[in-house]
XYZ file of C-alpha atoms in Angstrom:
661
model
C 0.000 0.000 0.000
C 1.244 3.468 -0.755
C 2.737 5.500 2.050
C 0.159 8.319 1.454
C -2.716 5.940 1.922
C -1.166 4.574 5.150
C -0.832 8.088 6.548
C -4.461 8.944 5.679
C -5.641 5.835 7.436
C -3.501 6.535 10.509
C -5.154 10.011 10.878
C -8.470 8.273 11.507
C -7.263 6.763 14.794
C -9.211 8.221 17.707
C -7.754 10.206 20.541
C -5.775 8.186 23.138
C -7.642 7.241 26.258
C -5.518 7.470 29.360
C -6.382 5.242 32.276
C -4.559 5.757 35.521
C -4.011 2.669 37.625
C -1.740 3.408 40.605
C 1.386 4.938 39.099
C 1.129 3.184 35.673
C -0.381 4.785 32.558
C -1.541 2.471 29.766
C -1.915 3.946 26.331
C -4.003 2.275 23.658
C -4.959 3.075 20.131
C -8.645 2.533 19.470
C -9.916 1.984 15.993
C -13.584 1.981 15.051
C -14.764 -1.377 13.704
C -16.124 0.148 10.587
C -12.853 1.900 9.813
C -10.813 -1.256 10.627
C -12.866 -3.315 8.148
C -12.045 -0.818 5.433
C -8.361 -0.862 6.323
C -8.240 -4.635 6.391
C -9.803 -4.940 2.944
C -7.221 -2.679 1.398
C -4.218 -3.730 3.449
C -1.490 -5.573 1.475
C 0.221 -8.435 3.280
C 3.976 -8.422 2.634
C 4.901 -11.947 3.917
C 2.763 -15.056 3.560
C 2.213 -17.019 6.747
C 1.360 -20.646 6.190
C -1.796 -21.888 7.825
C -1.173 -24.859 10.100
C -4.656 -25.892 11.217
C -7.090 -24.658 8.528
C -9.259 -21.524 8.493
C -9.836 -19.902 11.826
C -13.097 -18.970 13.323
C -14.022 -17.682 16.687
C -14.436 -21.333 17.723
C -11.343 -22.580 15.958
C -8.528 -19.990 16.191
C -5.833 -19.976 13.534
C -2.379 -21.257 14.571
C 0.433 -19.477 12.773
C 4.106 -20.449 12.503
C 6.973 -18.219 11.598
C 8.408 -19.359 8.255
C 12.026 -20.522 8.031
C 13.915 -17.799 6.230
C 16.978 -18.594 4.145
C 19.576 -16.100 2.969
C 17.895 -15.987 -0.458
C 14.505 -15.447 1.141
C 15.943 -12.627 3.245
C 17.265 -10.944 0.145
C 13.926 -11.337 -1.586
C 12.129 -9.904 1.433
C 14.354 -6.823 1.425
C 13.660 -6.306 -2.258
C 9.978 -6.576 -1.561
C 10.122 -4.083 1.256
C 11.877 -1.560 -0.864
C 9.546 -1.842 -3.833
C 6.600 0.602 -3.936
C 3.163 -0.541 -4.969
C 3.981 -4.243 -5.316
C 0.986 -6.320 -4.438
C 2.192 -9.664 -3.027
C -1.312 -10.880 -2.384
C -1.230 -12.362 -5.893
C 1.017 -15.122 -4.525
C -1.448 -16.044 -1.806
C -3.939 -18.806 -2.453
C -7.514 -17.573 -2.607
C -8.498 -20.389 -0.227
C -6.511 -18.811 2.601
C -8.807 -15.797 2.514
C -8.492 -12.389 3.957
C -8.091 -13.745 7.484
C -4.394 -14.589 6.882
C -3.477 -11.075 5.730
C -1.590 -8.735 8.001
C -0.603 -11.361 10.640
C 3.014 -10.274 10.798
C 2.002 -6.659 11.239
C -0.187 -7.706 14.186
C 2.862 -9.137 16.000
C 1.440 -12.650 16.021
C 4.604 -14.438 14.773
C 6.872 -15.554 17.635
C 10.677 -16.181 17.755
C 11.896 -19.743 17.212
C 8.983 -20.686 14.927
C 6.632 -21.177 17.937
C 2.863 -21.328 17.376
C 0.079 -19.771 19.379
C -3.737 -19.232 19.201
C -5.160 -15.913 18.058
C -7.025 -14.199 20.906
C -10.807 -14.227 20.397
C -11.042 -10.484 20.098
C -8.993 -10.605 16.869
C -11.001 -13.353 15.151
C -12.717 -12.518 11.810
C -12.812 -8.767 11.225
C -11.694 -7.684 14.690
C -7.962 -7.196 14.044
C -6.151 -4.121 15.130
C -3.481 -2.793 12.762
C -0.168 -1.416 13.943
C 0.707 2.188 13.507
C 3.075 2.999 10.653
C 5.915 3.731 13.111
C 5.625 0.348 14.782
C 5.417 -1.352 11.407
C 8.716 0.076 10.220
C 10.423 -0.709 13.567
C 9.402 -4.372 13.189
C 10.680 -4.440 9.617
C 13.979 -2.944 10.734
C 14.427 -5.518 13.515
C 13.685 -8.413 11.142
C 16.164 -7.099 8.571
C 18.845 -6.580 11.246
C 18.372 -10.122 12.551
C 18.649 -11.599 9.068
C 21.761 -9.526 8.408
C 23.362 -10.719 11.657
C 22.650 -14.359 10.843
C 24.098 -13.887 7.362
C 27.249 -12.370 8.892
C 27.593 -15.242 11.344
C 27.211 -17.758 8.544
C 29.902 -15.994 6.523
C 32.280 -16.019 9.534
C 31.765 -19.722 10.200
C 32.277 -20.519 6.517
C 35.545 -18.587 6.463
C 36.777 -20.354 9.610
C 35.973 -23.711 8.056
C 37.811 -22.797 4.873
C 40.762 -21.603 6.947
C 40.938 -24.987 8.692
C 40.833 -26.765 5.375
C 43.743 -24.764 4.053
C 45.774 -25.805 7.106
C 44.418 -29.276 7.915
C 44.461 -30.315 11.551
C 43.695 -33.928 12.316
C 42.314 -32.959 15.689
C 39.557 -30.908 14.013
C 38.513 -33.200 11.154
C 35.449 -35.331 11.716
C 35.454 -38.973 10.656
C 33.841 -39.791 7.334
C 30.975 -42.222 7.097
C 31.882 -45.919 7.288
C 32.846 -47.466 3.944
C 29.980 -48.691 1.801
C 32.078 -51.481 0.269
C 32.437 -54.582 2.441
C 36.100 -55.284 3.245
C 36.994 -58.846 2.257
C 40.584 -58.495 0.995
C 43.881 -59.106 2.781
C 47.529 -58.605 1.881
C 50.005 -61.417 1.400
C 52.176 -62.289 4.374
C 55.101 -59.938 4.862
C 58.288 -61.189 3.175
C 60.960 -58.666 4.137
C 62.856 -59.206 0.877
C 62.311 -58.839 -2.856
C 63.274 -62.354 -3.966
C 59.711 -63.445 -4.711
C 58.062 -60.030 -4.676
C 56.870 -59.962 -8.290
C 55.174 -63.314 -7.890
C 52.898 -62.016 -5.139
C 49.276 -61.157 -5.877
C 48.736 -58.527 -3.205
C 52.132 -57.674 -1.648
C 52.221 -56.423 1.925
C 52.567 -52.593 2.128
C 55.904 -53.071 3.919
C 57.216 -55.175 1.013
C 55.873 -52.734 -1.570
C 57.780 -49.901 0.074
C 60.896 -52.010 0.552
C 60.957 -53.242 -3.034
C 59.424 -50.401 -5.097
C 59.422 -47.329 -2.852
C 55.655 -46.810 -3.064
C 52.354 -48.575 -2.400
C 50.463 -49.172 -5.652
C 48.710 -52.518 -5.213
C 45.697 -51.793 -3.002
C 42.335 -53.559 -3.465
C 39.365 -51.197 -3.746
C 37.695 -52.434 -0.569
C 40.890 -51.888 1.440
C 41.274 -48.408 -0.075
C 37.690 -47.576 0.913
C 38.207 -48.675 4.499
C 41.586 -46.882 4.554
C 39.912 -43.552 3.755
C 37.448 -44.080 6.585
C 40.109 -45.055 9.143
C 42.346 -42.212 8.055
C 39.629 -39.823 9.142
C 38.465 -41.861 12.146
C 41.874 -41.825 13.804
C 42.472 -38.100 13.438
C 40.881 -36.902 16.659
C 43.163 -38.910 18.912
C 46.347 -38.888 16.901
C 47.788 -35.854 15.216
C 47.782 -32.140 15.803
C 49.153 -30.956 12.472
C 47.783 -33.554 10.082
C 50.686 -33.236 7.649
C 50.393 -36.772 6.362
C 46.659 -36.452 5.671
C 47.499 -34.391 2.606
C 49.800 -37.104 1.265
C 48.801 -39.746 -1.247
C 47.796 -43.267 -0.256
C 50.887 -44.549 -2.060
C 53.279 -42.754 0.323
C 55.642 -44.980 2.320
C 55.370 -43.090 5.591
C 55.448 -45.592 8.494
C 52.022 -44.498 9.694
C 50.637 -44.807 6.176
C 51.977 -48.331 5.790
C 50.444 -49.236 9.131
C 47.055 -47.744 8.290
C 46.813 -49.484 4.905
C 47.656 -52.793 6.596
C 45.058 -52.064 9.293
C 42.392 -51.608 6.595
C 42.325 -55.308 5.687
C 39.462 -57.673 6.405
C 41.430 -59.627 9.024
C 42.210 -56.506 11.032
C 38.576 -55.446 10.809
C 37.674 -58.403 13.049
C 39.349 -56.766 16.051
C 37.673 -54.240 18.343
C 38.263 -50.540 17.851
C 40.624 -50.407 20.853
C 42.597 -53.389 19.558
C 42.810 -51.846 16.095
C 44.260 -48.678 17.590
C 46.810 -50.783 19.456
C 47.739 -52.711 16.307
C 48.111 -49.445 14.399
C 50.521 -48.004 16.999
C 52.649 -51.152 17.107
C 52.630 -51.535 13.307
C 53.846 -47.940 12.961
C 56.716 -48.690 15.370
C 57.582 -51.765 13.306
C 57.684 -49.818 10.032
C 59.520 -46.831 11.507
C 62.321 -48.949 12.997
C 62.998 -51.425 10.152
C 61.147 -54.229 11.876
C 62.191 -56.906 9.388
C 65.789 -56.340 10.528
C 65.033 -56.832 14.232
C 66.846 -59.600 16.071
C 63.519 -60.989 17.194
C 60.251 -60.071 15.507
C 58.139 -63.092 16.392
C 54.514 -62.762 15.160
C 54.791 -59.029 14.421
C 52.513 -57.827 11.597
C 50.681 -61.159 11.542
C 46.935 -61.619 11.884
C 47.384 -62.958 15.415
C 46.480 -61.008 18.532
C 49.099 -58.272 19.089
C 49.450 -59.499 22.692
C 51.231 -62.555 21.242
C 53.842 -60.450 19.425
C 57.399 -60.659 20.727
C 58.121 -58.183 23.530
C 54.463 -57.195 24.042
C 52.906 -58.042 27.395
C 49.217 -57.369 27.946
C 46.781 -57.012 30.770
C 43.650 -58.456 29.239
C 43.814 -57.266 25.629
C 45.666 -54.028 26.427
C 49.430 -53.696 25.919
C 50.986 -52.872 29.290
C 54.672 -53.572 28.569
C 56.734 -53.232 25.393
C 60.197 -54.689 25.914
C 62.442 -54.609 22.833
C 65.850 -53.845 24.298
C 68.955 -54.781 22.301
C 66.814 -55.810 19.330
C 68.582 -54.065 16.429
C 65.885 -51.416 16.101
C 67.015 -48.671 13.758
C 65.084 -45.535 12.857
C 62.850 -43.020 14.586
C 60.607 -43.453 17.589
C 57.133 -42.675 16.135
C 54.667 -40.370 17.872
C 51.937 -42.969 17.236
C 53.442 -45.014 20.068
C 51.533 -42.667 22.353
C 48.304 -44.345 21.210
C 49.080 -47.246 23.537
C 46.979 -45.643 26.218
C 47.232 -48.603 28.597
C 51.031 -48.797 28.433
C 52.879 -48.891 31.734
C 56.501 -49.803 30.892
C 58.616 -49.382 27.768
C 62.135 -50.751 27.354
C 63.931 -50.016 24.082
C 67.456 -49.602 25.465
C 70.578 -50.472 23.475
C 69.216 -50.006 19.971
C 69.911 -47.435 17.259
C 66.863 -45.246 17.628
C 67.350 -41.668 16.518
C 65.489 -38.389 16.217
C 63.515 -36.693 18.977
C 61.729 -38.453 21.810
C 58.008 -38.090 21.002
C 56.033 -35.846 23.340
C 53.137 -38.291 23.145
C 55.091 -40.934 25.051
C 54.668 -38.986 28.280
C 50.993 -38.258 27.645
C 50.143 -41.919 28.196
C 48.182 -41.644 31.444
C 49.616 -44.698 33.264
C 53.207 -44.632 32.015
C 55.577 -45.507 34.855
C 58.835 -46.721 33.332
C 60.631 -45.364 30.247
C 64.061 -46.701 29.320
C 65.467 -45.351 26.033
C 69.101 -45.426 27.203
C 72.036 -46.171 24.891
C 70.443 -45.034 21.645
C 71.028 -42.054 19.350
C 68.103 -39.862 20.319
C 68.468 -36.112 19.743
C 66.655 -32.956 20.732
C 65.574 -31.904 24.218
C 64.103 -33.876 27.059
C 60.389 -33.404 26.237
C 58.667 -30.921 28.565
C 55.703 -33.296 28.525
C 57.612 -35.389 31.059
C 55.794 -33.121 33.492
C 52.485 -34.577 32.270
C 53.493 -38.103 33.247
C 51.950 -37.968 36.705
C 52.649 -41.650 37.411
C 56.188 -41.774 36.004
C 58.588 -43.446 38.430
C 61.671 -44.280 36.365
C 63.072 -42.279 33.434
C 66.321 -43.485 31.888
C 67.614 -41.452 28.933
C 71.293 -42.136 29.555
C 73.835 -42.187 26.718
C 72.012 -40.499 23.877
C 72.637 -37.170 22.127
C 69.982 -35.133 23.891
C 70.648 -31.411 24.100
C 69.139 -28.164 25.284
C 67.920 -27.084 28.689
C 66.209 -29.190 31.308
C 62.672 -27.879 31.485
C 61.354 -26.740 34.840
C 58.223 -28.739 34.015
C 60.115 -31.890 34.898
C 59.308 -31.064 38.523
C 55.636 -31.761 37.761
C 56.449 -35.472 37.480
C 56.192 -35.616 41.238
C 56.437 -39.398 41.573
C 59.854 -39.671 39.902
C 62.151 -41.927 41.898
C 64.885 -42.699 39.355
C 66.099 -40.016 36.925
C 69.023 -40.907 34.656
C 70.102 -38.195 32.216
C 73.819 -38.929 32.087
C 75.891 -39.165 28.916
C 74.086 -36.550 26.850
C 74.732 -32.949 25.784
C 72.348 -31.149 28.105
C 73.306 -27.595 28.975
C 72.347 -24.643 31.119
C 71.757 -24.577 34.836
C 69.394 -26.732 36.815
C 66.078 -24.900 37.292
C 65.126 -24.207 40.903
C 62.019 -26.319 40.402
C 64.285 -29.310 39.835
C 64.908 -29.525 43.564
C 61.197 -30.121 44.174
C 61.561 -33.751 43.095
C 61.611 -34.801 46.710
C 60.894 -38.483 45.972
C 64.091 -38.939 43.958
C 66.279 -41.778 45.130
C 68.628 -41.829 42.145
C 69.843 -38.786 40.210
C 72.388 -39.181 37.418
C 73.506 -36.003 35.634
C 77.009 -37.084 34.667
C 78.483 -36.549 31.214
C 76.636 -33.372 30.201
C 77.485 -29.682 29.826
C 75.446 -28.337 32.704
C 76.597 -25.046 34.195
C 75.925 -22.840 37.185
C 76.221 -23.857 40.810
C 74.623 -26.660 42.749
C 71.973 -24.957 44.843
C 71.826 -25.359 48.592
C 68.258 -26.537 47.865
C 69.774 -29.909 47.025
C 69.149 -30.814 50.658
C 65.442 -31.102 49.717
C 66.294 -34.267 47.788
C 66.656 -36.016 51.128
C 65.639 -39.465 49.801
C 68.586 -39.689 47.430
C 70.674 -42.815 47.741
C 72.736 -42.235 44.577
C 73.953 -38.890 43.214
C 76.207 -38.380 40.177
C 77.060 -34.760 39.294
C 79.817 -35.027 36.750
C 81.409 -34.657 34.299
C 79.729 -31.266 33.969
C 80.705 -27.620 34.072
C 79.295 -26.697 37.442
C 81.240 -24.028 39.298
C 81.700 -22.959 42.906
C 82.392 -25.393 45.708
C 80.855 -28.655 46.769
C 77.830 -27.546 48.807
C 77.986 -28.606 52.435
C 74.233 -29.293 52.213
C 75.095 -32.553 50.459
C 75.887 -33.704 53.976
C 72.146 -33.583 54.690
C 71.454 -36.359 52.188
C 71.717 -38.928 54.924
C 70.536 -41.848 52.797
C 73.304 -41.508 50.215
C 75.210 -44.684 49.529
C 76.951 -43.430 46.368
C 78.292 -39.940 45.613
C 80.139 -39.260 42.358
C 81.652 -35.898 41.408
C 83.905 -36.412 38.399
C 85.495 -33.785 36.126
C 83.672 -30.835 37.632
C 85.662 -27.602 38.210
C 84.675 -27.379 41.864
C 87.169 -25.627 44.120
C 87.546 -25.236 47.858
C 87.987 -27.940 50.461
C 86.366 -31.283 50.905
C 83.337 -30.633 53.115
C 83.750 -32.343 56.461
C 79.965 -32.786 56.500
C 80.297 -35.518 53.863
C 82.387 -37.668 56.209
C 80.612 -36.673 59.409
C 77.018 -37.259 58.306
C 77.003 -39.627 55.347
C 77.598 -42.737 57.373
C 75.808 -44.938 54.832
C 78.168 -44.078 51.986
C 79.623 -47.112 50.277
C 81.148 -45.405 47.239
C 82.689 -41.912 47.363
C 84.226 -40.570 44.156
C 85.532 -37.007 43.875
C 87.821 -37.016 40.857
C 89.354 -34.450 38.480
C 88.310 -31.331 40.372
C 90.188 -28.403 41.880
C 89.357 -29.454 45.426
C 92.343 -28.773 47.664
C 93.595 -28.869 51.247
C 94.359 -31.713 53.610
C 92.577 -35.008 53.798
C 90.959 -34.674 57.195
C 91.191 -37.781 59.397
C 87.406 -37.578 59.769
C 87.221 -39.306 56.383
C 88.734 -42.387 57.943
C 85.622 -42.801 60.099
C 83.529 -43.753 57.073
C 83.665 -47.401 57.984
C 80.976 -48.433 55.475
C 83.028 -47.329 52.477
C 84.145 -49.984 50.030
C 85.487 -47.516 47.441
C 87.244 -44.175 48.010
C 88.472 -42.426 44.879
C 90.017 -38.966 45.343
C 92.232 -39.048 42.244
C 93.490 -36.002 40.335
C 92.644 -33.252 42.753
C 94.920 -30.850 44.618
C 94.918 -32.585 47.993
C 98.166 -32.324 49.926
C 99.910 -33.265 53.137
C 100.489 -36.679 54.702
C 98.031 -39.535 54.535
C 96.236 -40.058 57.840
C 97.440 -43.374 59.324
C 93.850 -43.912 60.532
C 93.050 -45.073 57.015
C 94.122 -48.487 58.237
C 90.883 -48.752 60.225
C 88.779 -48.778 57.048
C 88.705 -52.536 56.941
C 85.850 -52.796 54.399
C 87.630 -50.676 51.807
C 88.331 -52.515 48.555
C 89.480 -49.541 46.480
C 91.722 -46.690 47.610
C 92.608 -44.475 44.672
C 94.675 -41.364 45.499
C 96.476 -40.902 42.184
C 97.494 -37.437 40.966
C 97.507 -35.344 44.151
C 100.205 -33.662 46.222
C 100.375 -36.156 49.083
C 103.789 -36.302 50.696
C 105.976 -37.910 53.374
C 105.948 -41.673 53.817
C 103.301 -44.241 53.039
C 101.658 -45.223 56.355
C 102.402 -48.801 57.315
C 98.860 -49.028 58.763
C 97.574 -49.515 55.216
C 98.654 -53.135 55.648
C 95.610 -53.648 57.905
C 93.119 -53.089 55.096
C 92.606 -56.794 54.461
C 89.787 -56.309 51.924
C 91.844 -53.988 49.700
C 91.975 -55.063 46.050
C 93.084 -51.869 44.315
C 95.632 -49.456 45.821
C 96.855 -46.594 43.651
C 99.258 -44.075 45.135
C 101.120 -43.066 41.968
C 101.762 -39.466 40.847
C 102.249 -37.958 44.279
C 105.250 -36.881 46.327
C 105.678 -39.867 48.631
C 109.206 -40.628 49.753
C 111.099 -43.256 51.696
C 110.636 -46.981 51.375
C 107.687 -49.166 50.571
C 106.208 -50.531 53.830
C 106.684 -54.295 54.001
C 103.262 -54.478 55.728
C 101.717 -54.107 52.270
C 102.685 -57.727 51.789
C 99.790 -58.626 54.113
C 97.227 -57.429 51.578
C 96.425 -60.933 50.337
C 93.441 -59.743 48.212
C 95.442 -57.065 46.376
C 95.128 -57.138 42.582
C 96.528 -53.723 41.580
C 99.339 -51.713 43.225
C 100.770 -48.615 41.508
C 103.537 -46.679 43.219
C 105.292 -44.957 40.300
C 105.895 -41.214 39.865
C 106.931 -40.713 43.488
C 110.272 -40.338 45.281
C 110.360 -43.850 46.700
C 113.660 -45.685 47.002
C 113.762 -49.402 47.816
C 114.562 -52.950 46.828
C 111.549 -55.208 46.606
C 112.150 -58.820 47.670
C 109.801 -61.297 49.372
C 106.832 -59.595 51.055
C 105.105 -57.587 48.346
C 106.716 -59.636 45.586
C 105.141 -62.777 47.024
C 101.714 -61.308 46.261
C 102.437 -61.904 42.604
C 101.867 -65.562 43.154
C 98.436 -64.815 44.536
C 96.079 -62.220 42.986
C 98.422 -59.295 42.327
C 98.316 -58.794 38.560
C 99.676 -55.244 38.349
C 102.659 -53.905 40.284
C 104.266 -50.743 38.908
C 107.143 -48.768 40.445
C 109.750 -46.236 39.322
C 112.714 -47.840 37.630
C 115.998 -47.608 39.528
C 118.398 -44.872 38.532
C 120.777 -42.319 39.843
C 120.293 -38.612 40.325
C 123.820 -37.348 40.928
C 125.261 -39.193 43.900
C 121.820 -40.382 45.042
C 120.132 -43.559 43.934
C 116.513 -43.244 42.811
C 113.731 -45.647 42.015
C 112.966 -49.124 43.185
C 114.942 -52.213 42.393
C 112.397 -54.820 41.379
C 112.755 -57.796 39.085
C 110.514 -57.591 36.027
C 108.390 -59.579 35.413
C 108.973 -61.917 38.348
C 108.108 -59.248 40.898
C 107.080 -56.003 39.214
C 105.034 -56.071 36.059
C 106.655 -52.835 34.898
C 108.885 -50.000 36.015
C 108.607 -46.497 34.636
């Protein structure tokens, strides 16, 4: 209807009647019935509302639903609103009658496509039109809502397209199950190419080994492969790089997934299939056909029967493949073994980084990857392994800093990081591992000082701090580690004196090694009170002065190594009381005088080195007689003459001494 006609009709509205009720004022617009009938006959309905329950009467009110509006409908509606003089009533069926006209203008359509009955007062001709101002407000609100929904749809579409351009397996939903029944299987794995070209359906492993790609794939296996490739994404990968690769690719995970898509594998439960996929990926990634023992691997038998796999029920709990000629990378898919408790792959040739996923296994307790060729950092995800008790990464090529997150693995008892290339200082959080009983940091490039907070590791029984590049002095707080039985500080540039607290408090020590440092001063007699010691190695330091004769009271000592210091004066004869001594090394010092004959009482002695001193003697009987027992090495300075003075030790070689220098 034209705007002029609407305005002329609006002028016929009667004066407002104001009714006061308390403090509220209700305003109504009253329209004479006769005038309303005229307006209704000429009024043009702009949007058709579908009738849900037939024509309405005063006894049977009309139920009206809000139509579902699409983007195209919204655009058409806007065009209709903007067009003058367009009569849309031509599109309305004549059977719907005049009673369906003007419903939207009466505010009868509710949000969410809800229905309601028309009040009795508006049945037939008694319908009150909205003012022109209200009409345009309603139109504006509808248009704004449609525009907002269109904008939201555009945003969501763009986000979806963005994800597709950078695929993430964690965000891709599985496809529908394959429509082709899977009945095919691959031939048994051969591991060589001798009979490859005579095979009908070669195993994916053999196809990669012999041709470098996977080309022979039955259609039903390919169909199931596409489904599984999508179905595994949520629990596997974060970047989804291999999703974009072709089915023929020889990636370990691709080989495993193609093999998993066979009919035989389809007989296993979903959890068992995931387990088989993880193990098959490990097999492909580490040249499984070259393993020392690969019994049943990649067969159609239950994976719990495969060599090195121990299960609890049907779930792999232990994978033990140590010293098995594994060569290659440790795949991230191994983290799919969600029931795994222990993994032993020590003494192989594994390389590349340690997968983060390994420490995201919820029940993982034991990880031994020692004596391999692993590189990269110690994964920060170690902190996520809340049940981890033993971590052995010794003798690899790991580098970088030790993450402070390692302290979050609160149950750690054994931590072996020796023999790597770790650097930087120990984070303060490291000393929060209060359950540690064994800490091995030797053979790295760690720097900084050893914090006094080390006393918080009070459960330690074994501590190895070097070789490293720590500086400062040996902290006296080590003396608070009362449970220590082994303390090793080797090739660390510590200076200062030997802390007396070590000897005074660490009464349980069995092995004390402080070697190749700049520790100096006298050897305090308090060290002779460590009666539990079986090995005392203080070689290559800057210790000086005489040896305390009280050393003779250390009757359990089997090794006494004092090589390369500045000890002087004579060798105490009391050393002959150390009946358990097997290895006595006093070379490269400044001892003088003769060799005590009491050393001949050391019936268990196997090694005796006395060279590079100022000793002068003739060895006969006594010590020489030990050669007929267990003494295999006896080295002294060769006899000579320095001016008028005789030097060295006269000793028959090889009857008595094994060598003279």
